[in-house]
Amino acid sequence: MTTFEAILFTVVMASTPLLIAAIGELVAERAGVLNLGVEGMMAMGAVSAFVGAFLFQSTWIGIGFGMLAGGLMAALFAVAVLGFAANQVGAGLALTILGLGLSGVIGAPFVGERLPTTPRLEIPYLSDLPILGSALFSQDIFVYLSLLLVAGVAWFLMGTRAGLRLRSVGENHGSAHSLGLPVLKVRFMAVVFGGLCAGLAGAYLSLVYTRFWAPNMTAGRGWIAVALVVFAAWRPGWALVGAYIFGTATVLQLHAQAAQFGLPSQFLSAVPYLATIIALVILSARRGSSGVGAPGSLGQPFVPDR
Amino acid sequence: MKRRDFVAAGTIAVMMAFGAAPAQAADPVKVGFVFVGPVGDFGWTYQHNQGRLAIEETFGDRVETTFIESVSGADAERVIEQLARTGHDLIFTTSFGYMEPTIRVAERFPDVKFEHATGFRRADNVATYNARFHEGRYILGQIAAEMSETGVIGYIGAFPIPEVTAGMNAYVLGAQSVNPDIELRVVYVNAWFDPARETDAARALMDQGADVIAQHVDSPAAMQTAADRGVYGFGQASDMIDFAPDTLLTSIVNNWTDYYLTRVQAVLDGTWEPSDTWGGLAADMIRMAPYTNMPADVAERAAATEEAIRSGELNPFTCPIFAQDGSEVPCEGDGVLSDEQVLGMNFFVRGIADRLPN
């Protein structure tokens, strides 16, 4: 593997958890629910996946546990903001704090334990392609899942009737309701989908990235995912672009430090954020007036009998 | 937050129970600990807690210990004050960020004795203590240069602050004592604890040819990543051999236990003074984990260097020391850099190509 291929390989790894979490949050927000609890759901996903994988010695069971934990956290959030029409920003922040704290308690007996390596899934022939082959086609299962997820969500939102319903619920819940769409049911499913994705992203961190559990190991990645959704203008394809720009800049700044270009490390650490913002601002500026903004009903509670 | 309140509530409950019971013989000395991380972090806080457990074991029912873990800097003052209020005689605050809160609470409770780790502010009832981690890093540098085949070694730093810089300089000086042309590559992750980014940093260093990785960050992630590729590494704060059984060369292990026992004994004897302690290998405040995964002669030379530092024969910062630009650093100690120069180190030695931000 050349240095270039090695960098590409690491870029894909660094981008994947951000992409998975962002795509889940994107679906929830398209349905009109702003869930700021991604960081907490990711932390719960990370710890549950580790506990599951450790106890049953199976990566698959770990993934299941992680997604389940993220989904349950999201369901809890949904009960508060959909069932009781609680403030979404407040409930989301509470979910983050709850998730970070609870994951520490659950994980306490497992600090210092380790997992065996997750087997890579080499796709025959394709992984032998020059340059991109090893970076894209000899990764672990999560990477393929994340790419399928983006394609699936894009197709669902833009190409299916159910996706159209979800978007209309997010754009104007009053009109959707008067057309007979089950607003709260659609939102509940979208929020839970977001939780499953956040749990999966957390599972990636504890099962593949580090292979051990440590409190606060998500280290702000959930917040980056939330920001990516906004900068991607709620479009799955741009979320992919944004996540990969962020991942690329993260890895490249470490290489720039190691190669000793003499730039201050504090500046280089800020580069991923700068690069992502600039790239996505340019993207959305080119879109002109015809593009989409935030979903019209984003963040507003819906009380049906009002 | 929940957990801490639980611990605190439990502490108060225990104290009330003790207060209600008729006093028998002398009241035990109450020792409190404030920790920045969880006691199970297998690093910094874990080692401090080992010291606390040793106090309980050694002094038995003459002491009572309490600890409150994962205390952020913002909560520190409230937590320290709570310990002071609930009758603790001696309180250890074990993170640099607790310096100001410790001093403020100490002013309000002149009869309580405080000990702050890694800080520099003292008072009539506040002592400070720290360890000379850079002594161990010199030995690591020497081993790294002997084990490296590419002549390129990597270093993962947390932040460009004096403590990290001093460790890095000692590491390079140790490496240069073996191979004057050794090349050091440095990556800062700008966090004390971000396992995923530490993993990325280790990968970046290895991708650029580093075949020995040292770290000044708190998680074992980098050691595990290095082990996956069969690259050597050094552990930090506690022995990280379990995370890289076939590639970890050694670890610098912090040992606070002896210091804690001495200080509790001083309180029992009534001889406690607000001293400043900065001990290294000689004081047994840092220890080297077993030298593993290296040829016997390399291990022997490492042990010899360790012994020379312990006996005072060798100081990692022996003059002349040349800064990165080739200028000689003024020698303010006795043939070595003074403690103040090491504690406030803001320059790289010759041979490090990276630059410190101004």
PDB file of N, CA, C and O in Angstrom, chain B residues 185-234:
ATOM      1  N   ARG B 185       8.853  12.765  14.069  1.00  0.00           N
ATOM      2  CA  ARG B 185       7.650  13.359  13.494  1.00  0.00           C
ATOM      3  C   ARG B 185       6.612  13.532  14.601  1.00  0.00           C
ATOM      4  O   ARG B 185       6.372  12.625  15.372  1.00  0.00           O
ATOM      5  N   VAL B 186       6.049  14.735  14.650  1.00  0.00           N
ATOM      6  CA  VAL B 186       5.165  15.103  15.752  1.00  0.00           C
ATOM      7  C   VAL B 186       3.763  15.392  15.242  1.00  0.00           C
ATOM      8  O   VAL B 186       3.598  16.073  14.231  1.00  0.00           O
ATOM      9  N   VAL B 187       2.764  14.859  15.929  1.00  0.00           N
ATOM     10  CA  VAL B 187       1.370  15.194  15.631  1.00  0.00           C
ATOM     11  C   VAL B 187       0.677  15.536  16.943  1.00  0.00           C
ATOM     12  O   VAL B 187       0.763  14.783  17.904  1.00  0.00           O
ATOM     13  N   TYR B 188       0.034  16.697  16.989  1.00  0.00           N
ATOM     14  CA  TYR B 188      -0.801  17.035  18.141  1.00  0.00           C
ATOM     15  C   TYR B 188      -2.250  16.718  17.817  1.00  0.00           C
ATOM     16  O   TYR B 188      -2.725  17.044  16.726  1.00  0.00           O
ATOM     17  N   VAL B 189      -2.958  16.106  18.738  1.00  0.00           N
ATOM     18  CA  VAL B 189      -4.375  15.849  18.490  1.00  0.00           C
ATOM     19  C   VAL B 189      -5.249  16.929  19.117  1.00  0.00           C
ATOM     20  O   VAL B 189      -6.455  16.936  18.955  1.00  0.00           O
ATOM     21  N   ASN B 190      -4.638  17.851  19.856  1.00  0.00           N
ATOM     22  CA  ASN B 190      -5.373  18.927  20.526  1.00  0.00           C
ATOM     23  C   ASN B 190      -6.517  18.405  21.388  1.00  0.00           C
ATOM     24  O   ASN B 190      -7.629  18.915  21.358  1.00  0.00           O
ATOM     25  N   ALA B 191      -6.229  17.368  22.136  1.00  0.00           N
ATOM     26  CA  ALA B 191      -7.163  16.813  23.123  1.00  0.00           C
ATOM     27  C   ALA B 191      -6.339  15.918  24.050  1.00  0.00           C
ATOM     28  O   ALA B 191      -5.323  15.370  23.621  1.00  0.00           O
ATOM     29  N   TRP B 192      -6.748  15.801  25.313  1.00  0.00           N
ATOM     30  CA  TRP B 192      -6.081  14.823  26.187  1.00  0.00           C
ATOM     31  C   TRP B 192      -6.647  13.447  25.929  1.00  0.00           C
ATOM     32  O   TRP B 192      -6.006  12.438  26.172  1.00  0.00           O
ATOM     33  N   PHE B 193      -7.893  13.424  25.462  1.00  0.00           N
ATOM     34  CA  PHE B 193      -8.571  12.139  25.375  1.00  0.00           C
ATOM     35  C   PHE B 193      -9.538  12.152  24.211  1.00  0.00           C
ATOM     36  O   PHE B 193     -10.607  12.724  24.297  1.00  0.00           O
ATOM     37  N   ASP B 194      -9.150  11.598  23.069  1.00  0.00           N
ATOM     38  CA  ASP B 194     -10.036  11.403  21.932  1.00  0.00           C
ATOM     39  C   ASP B 194      -9.535  10.154  21.213  1.00  0.00           C
ATOM     40  O   ASP B 194      -8.734  10.234  20.287  1.00  0.00           O
ATOM     41  N   PRO B 195      -9.967   8.969  21.686  1.00  0.00           N
ATOM     42  CA  PRO B 195      -9.378   7.720  21.188  1.00  0.00           C
ATOM     43  C   PRO B 195      -9.381   7.616  19.670  1.00  0.00           C
ATOM     44  O   PRO B 195      -8.402   7.162  19.078  1.00  0.00           O
ATOM     45  N   ALA B 196     -10.484   8.049  19.026  1.00  0.00           N
ATOM     46  CA  ALA B 196     -10.548   7.892  17.572  1.00  0.00           C
ATOM     47  C   ALA B 196      -9.501   8.766  16.882  1.00  0.00           C
ATOM     48  O   ALA B 196      -8.845   8.341  15.933  1.00  0.00           O
ATOM     49  N   ARG B 197      -9.330  10.005  17.357  1.00  0.00           N
ATOM     50  CA  ARG B 197      -8.349  10.870  16.705  1.00  0.00           C
ATOM     51  C   ARG B 197      -6.921  10.423  17.030  1.00  0.00           C
ATOM     52  O   ARG B 197      -6.018  10.572  16.206  1.00  0.00           O
ATOM     53  N   GLU B 198      -6.734   9.846  18.233  1.00  0.00           N
ATOM     54  CA  GLU B 198      -5.412   9.309  18.541  1.00  0.00           C
ATOM     55  C   GLU B 198      -5.075   8.159  17.595  1.00  0.00           C
ATOM     56  O   GLU B 198      -3.936   7.983  17.172  1.00  0.00           O
ATOM     57  N   THR B 199      -6.121   7.383  17.252  1.00  0.00           N
ATOM     58  CA  THR B 199      -5.945   6.305  16.276  1.00  0.00           C
ATOM     59  C   THR B 199      -5.526   6.879  14.919  1.00  0.00           C
ATOM     60  O   THR B 199      -4.572   6.390  14.295  1.00  0.00           O
ATOM     61  N   ASP B 200      -6.237   7.912  14.467  1.00  0.00           N
ATOM     62  CA  ASP B 200      -5.895   8.556  13.190  1.00  0.00           C
ATOM     63  C   ASP B 200      -4.466   9.081  13.215  1.00  0.00           C
ATOM     64  O   ASP B 200      -3.727   8.965  12.228  1.00  0.00           O
ATOM     65  N   ALA B 201      -4.085   9.676  14.348  1.00  0.00           N
ATOM     66  CA  ALA B 201      -2.745  10.252  14.454  1.00  0.00           C
ATOM     67  C   ALA B 201      -1.685   9.163  14.335  1.00  0.00           C
ATOM     68  O   ALA B 201      -0.679   9.322  13.635  1.00  0.00           O
ATOM     69  N   ALA B 202      -1.928   8.023  15.006  1.00  0.00           N
ATOM     70  CA  ALA B 202      -0.968   6.921  14.926  1.00  0.00           C
ATOM     71  C   ALA B 202      -0.854   6.425  13.490  1.00  0.00           C
ATOM     72  O   ALA B 202       0.246   6.148  12.994  1.00  0.00           O
ATOM     73  N   ARG B 203      -1.988   6.336  12.800  1.00  0.00           N
ATOM     74  CA  ARG B 203      -1.962   5.879  11.407  1.00  0.00           C
ATOM     75  C   ARG B 203      -1.172   6.855  10.535  1.00  0.00           C
ATOM     76  O   ARG B 203      -0.378   6.435   9.693  1.00  0.00           O
ATOM     77  N   ALA B 204      -1.410   8.162  10.739  1.00  0.00           N
ATOM     78  CA  ALA B 204      -0.711   9.159   9.927  1.00  0.00           C
ATOM     79  C   ALA B 204       0.794   9.030  10.122  1.00  0.00           C
ATOM     80  O   ALA B 204       1.562   9.072   9.159  1.00  0.00           O
ATOM     81  N   LEU B 205       1.222   8.875  11.376  1.00  0.00           N
ATOM     82  CA  LEU B 205       2.661   8.764  11.652  1.00  0.00           C
ATOM     83  C   LEU B 205       3.240   7.510  11.008  1.00  0.00           C
ATOM     84  O   LEU B 205       4.314   7.544  10.408  1.00  0.00           O
ATOM     85  N   MET B 206       2.510   6.397  11.107  1.00  0.00           N
ATOM     86  CA  MET B 206       3.020   5.149  10.529  1.00  0.00           C
ATOM     87  C   MET B 206       3.046   5.233   9.013  1.00  0.00           C
ATOM     88  O   MET B 206       3.967   4.749   8.367  1.00  0.00           O
ATOM     89  N   ASP B 207       2.006   5.875   8.428  1.00  0.00           N
ATOM     90  CA  ASP B 207       1.966   6.014   6.973  1.00  0.00           C
ATOM     91  C   ASP B 207       3.149   6.837   6.473  1.00  0.00           C
ATOM     92  O   ASP B 207       3.548   6.736   5.321  1.00  0.00           O
ATOM     93  N   GLN B 208       3.677   7.699   7.336  1.00  0.00           N
ATOM     94  CA  GLN B 208       4.827   8.511   6.914  1.00  0.00           C
ATOM     95  C   GLN B 208       6.151   7.885   7.329  1.00  0.00           C
ATOM     96  O   GLN B 208       7.181   8.554   7.342  1.00  0.00           O
ATOM     97  N   GLY B 209       6.108   6.636   7.700  1.00  0.00           N
ATOM     98  CA  GLY B 209       7.353   5.902   7.888  1.00  0.00           C
ATOM     99  C   GLY B 209       7.824   5.729   9.312  1.00  0.00           C
ATOM    100  O   GLY B 209       8.859   5.100   9.539  1.00  0.00           O
ATOM    101  N   ALA B 210       7.111   6.280  10.287  1.00  0.00           N
ATOM    102  CA  ALA B 210       7.539   6.100  11.670  1.00  0.00           C
ATOM    103  C   ALA B 210       7.344   4.641  12.068  1.00  0.00           C
ATOM    104  O   ALA B 210       6.289   4.062  11.812  1.00  0.00           O
ATOM    105  N   ASP B 211       8.351   4.027  12.673  1.00  0.00           N
ATOM    106  CA  ASP B 211       8.199   2.633  13.072  1.00  0.00           C
ATOM    107  C   ASP B 211       8.290   2.438  14.586  1.00  0.00           C
ATOM    108  O   ASP B 211       8.334   1.312  15.070  1.00  0.00           O
ATOM    109  N   VAL B 212       8.333   3.543  15.342  1.00  0.00           N
ATOM    110  CA  VAL B 212       8.157   3.488  16.794  1.00  0.00           C
ATOM    111  C   VAL B 212       7.288   4.698  17.159  1.00  0.00           C
ATOM    112  O   VAL B 212       7.550   5.808  16.715  1.00  0.00           O
ATOM    113  N   ILE B 213       6.239   4.460  17.960  1.00  0.00           N
ATOM    114  CA  ILE B 213       5.296   5.535  18.289  1.00  0.00           C
ATOM    115  C   ILE B 213       5.302   5.772  19.800  1.00  0.00           C
ATOM    116  O   ILE B 213       5.111   4.840  20.580  1.00  0.00           O
ATOM    117  N   ALA B 214       5.539   7.032  20.199  1.00  0.00           N
ATOM    118  CA  ALA B 214       5.395   7.411  21.600  1.00  0.00           C
ATOM    119  C   ALA B 214       4.199   8.334  21.713  1.00  0.00           C
ATOM    120  O   ALA B 214       3.823   8.983  20.737  1.00  0.00           O
ATOM    121  N   GLN B 215       3.586   8.393  22.903  1.00  0.00           N
ATOM    122  CA  GLN B 215       2.390   9.222  23.024  1.00  0.00           C
ATOM    123  C   GLN B 215       2.376  10.003  24.324  1.00  0.00           C
ATOM    124  O   GLN B 215       2.880   9.552  25.345  1.00  0.00           O
ATOM    125  N   HIS B 216       1.821  11.215  24.257  1.00  0.00           N
ATOM    126  CA  HIS B 216       1.544  11.994  25.463  1.00  0.00           C
ATOM    127  C   HIS B 216       0.065  12.371  25.445  1.00  0.00           C
ATOM    128  O   HIS B 216      -0.300  13.526  25.457  1.00  0.00           O
ATOM    129  N   VAL B 217      -0.770  11.365  25.295  1.00  0.00           N
ATOM    130  CA  VAL B 217      -2.224  11.481  25.360  1.00  0.00           C
ATOM    131  C   VAL B 217      -2.685  10.305  26.218  1.00  0.00           C
ATOM    132  O   VAL B 217      -1.910   9.378  26.449  1.00  0.00           O
ATOM    133  N   ASP B 218      -3.942  10.321  26.664  1.00  0.00           N
ATOM    134  CA  ASP B 218      -4.304   9.447  27.777  1.00  0.00           C
ATOM    135  C   ASP B 218      -4.917   8.099  27.430  1.00  0.00           C
ATOM    136  O   ASP B 218      -5.037   7.257  28.293  1.00  0.00           O
ATOM    137  N   SER B 219      -5.340   7.865  26.191  1.00  0.00           N
ATOM    138  CA  SER B 219      -5.986   6.575  25.942  1.00  0.00           C
ATOM    139  C   SER B 219      -4.998   5.597  25.308  1.00  0.00           C
ATOM    140  O   SER B 219      -3.990   6.004  24.737  1.00  0.00           O
ATOM    141  N   PRO B 220      -5.266   4.300  25.393  1.00  0.00           N
ATOM    142  CA  PRO B 220      -4.360   3.311  24.782  1.00  0.00           C
ATOM    143  C   PRO B 220      -4.629   3.090  23.301  1.00  0.00           C
ATOM    144  O   PRO B 220      -4.084   2.160  22.716  1.00  0.00           O
ATOM    145  N   ALA B 221      -5.442   3.952  22.672  1.00  0.00           N
ATOM    146  CA  ALA B 221      -5.861   3.712  21.282  1.00  0.00           C
ATOM    147  C   ALA B 221      -4.674   3.633  20.321  1.00  0.00           C
ATOM    148  O   ALA B 221      -4.611   2.754  19.469  1.00  0.00           O
ATOM    149  N   ALA B 222      -3.724   4.549  20.478  1.00  0.00           N
ATOM    150  CA  ALA B 222      -2.596   4.588  19.545  1.00  0.00           C
ATOM    151  C   ALA B 222      -1.749   3.321  19.668  1.00  0.00           C
ATOM    152  O   ALA B 222      -1.267   2.787  18.666  1.00  0.00           O
ATOM    153  N   MET B 223      -1.586   2.830  20.902  1.00  0.00           N
ATOM    154  CA  MET B 223      -0.774   1.629  21.098  1.00  0.00           C
ATOM    155  C   MET B 223      -1.415   0.425  20.411  1.00  0.00           C
ATOM    156  O   MET B 223      -0.743  -0.411  19.822  1.00  0.00           O
ATOM    157  N   GLN B 224      -2.756   0.357  20.500  1.00  0.00           N
ATOM    158  CA  GLN B 224      -3.481  -0.743  19.890  1.00  0.00           C
ATOM    159  C   GLN B 224      -3.391  -0.667  18.368  1.00  0.00           C
ATOM    160  O   GLN B 224      -3.196  -1.677  17.687  1.00  0.00           O
ATOM    161  N   THR B 225      -3.504   0.555  17.823  1.00  0.00           N
ATOM    162  CA  THR B 225      -3.418   0.737  16.374  1.00  0.00           C
ATOM    163  C   THR B 225      -2.031   0.359  15.874  1.00  0.00           C
ATOM    164  O   THR B 225      -1.886  -0.283  14.830  1.00  0.00           O
ATOM    165  N   ALA B 226      -1.012   0.765  16.640  1.00  0.00           N
ATOM    166  CA  ALA B 226       0.351   0.421  16.257  1.00  0.00           C
ATOM    167  C   ALA B 226       0.531  -1.097  16.278  1.00  0.00           C
ATOM    168  O   ALA B 226       1.146  -1.684  15.385  1.00  0.00           O
ATOM    169  N   ALA B 227      -0.053  -1.735  17.291  1.00  0.00           N
ATOM    170  CA  ALA B 227       0.084  -3.187  17.415  1.00  0.00           C
ATOM    171  C   ALA B 227      -0.529  -3.903  16.213  1.00  0.00           C
ATOM    172  O   ALA B 227       0.005  -4.916  15.753  1.00  0.00           O
ATOM    173  N   ASP B 228      -1.636  -3.352  15.691  1.00  0.00           N
ATOM    174  CA  ASP B 228      -2.276  -3.973  14.531  1.00  0.00           C
ATOM    175  C   ASP B 228      -1.314  -4.065  13.352  1.00  0.00           C
ATOM    176  O   ASP B 228      -1.427  -4.953  12.516  1.00  0.00           O
ATOM    177  N   ARG B 229      -0.394  -3.102  13.270  1.00  0.00           N
ATOM    178  CA  ARG B 229       0.535  -3.105  12.141  1.00  0.00           C
ATOM    179  C   ARG B 229       1.913  -3.612  12.553  1.00  0.00           C
ATOM    180  O   ARG B 229       2.879  -3.480  11.801  1.00  0.00           O
ATOM    181  N   GLY B 230       2.015  -4.110  13.773  1.00  0.00           N
ATOM    182  CA  GLY B 230       3.298  -4.626  14.229  1.00  0.00           C
ATOM    183  C   GLY B 230       4.316  -3.530  14.478  1.00  0.00           C
ATOM    184  O   GLY B 230       5.521  -3.765  14.401  1.00  0.00           O
ATOM    185  N   VAL B 231       3.853  -2.314  14.778  1.00  0.00           N
ATOM    186  CA  VAL B 231       4.753  -1.190  15.039  1.00  0.00           C
ATOM    187  C   VAL B 231       4.914  -1.017  16.545  1.00  0.00           C
ATOM    188  O   VAL B 231       3.958  -1.156  17.309  1.00  0.00           O
ATOM    189  N   TYR B 232       6.149  -0.720  16.982  1.00  0.00           N
ATOM    190  CA  TYR B 232       6.427  -0.607  18.412  1.00  0.00           C
ATOM    191  C   TYR B 232       5.837   0.668  19.008  1.00  0.00           C
ATOM    192  O   TYR B 232       5.648   1.673  18.312  1.00  0.00           O
ATOM    193  N   GLY B 233       5.590   0.636  20.313  1.00  0.00           N
ATOM    194  CA  GLY B 233       5.062   1.826  20.976  1.00  0.00           C
ATOM    195  C   GLY B 233       5.359   1.820  22.463  1.00  0.00           C
ATOM    196  O   GLY B 233       5.857   0.831  23.018  1.00  0.00           O
ATOM    197  N   PHE B 234       5.072   2.976  23.114  1.00  0.00           N
ATOM    198  CA  PHE B 234       5.297   3.150  24.550  1.00  0.00           C
ATOM    199  C   PHE B 234       4.004   3.605  25.214  1.00  0.00           C
ATOM    200  O   PHE B 234       3.340   4.518  24.730  1.00  0.00           O
TER     201      PHE B 234
END
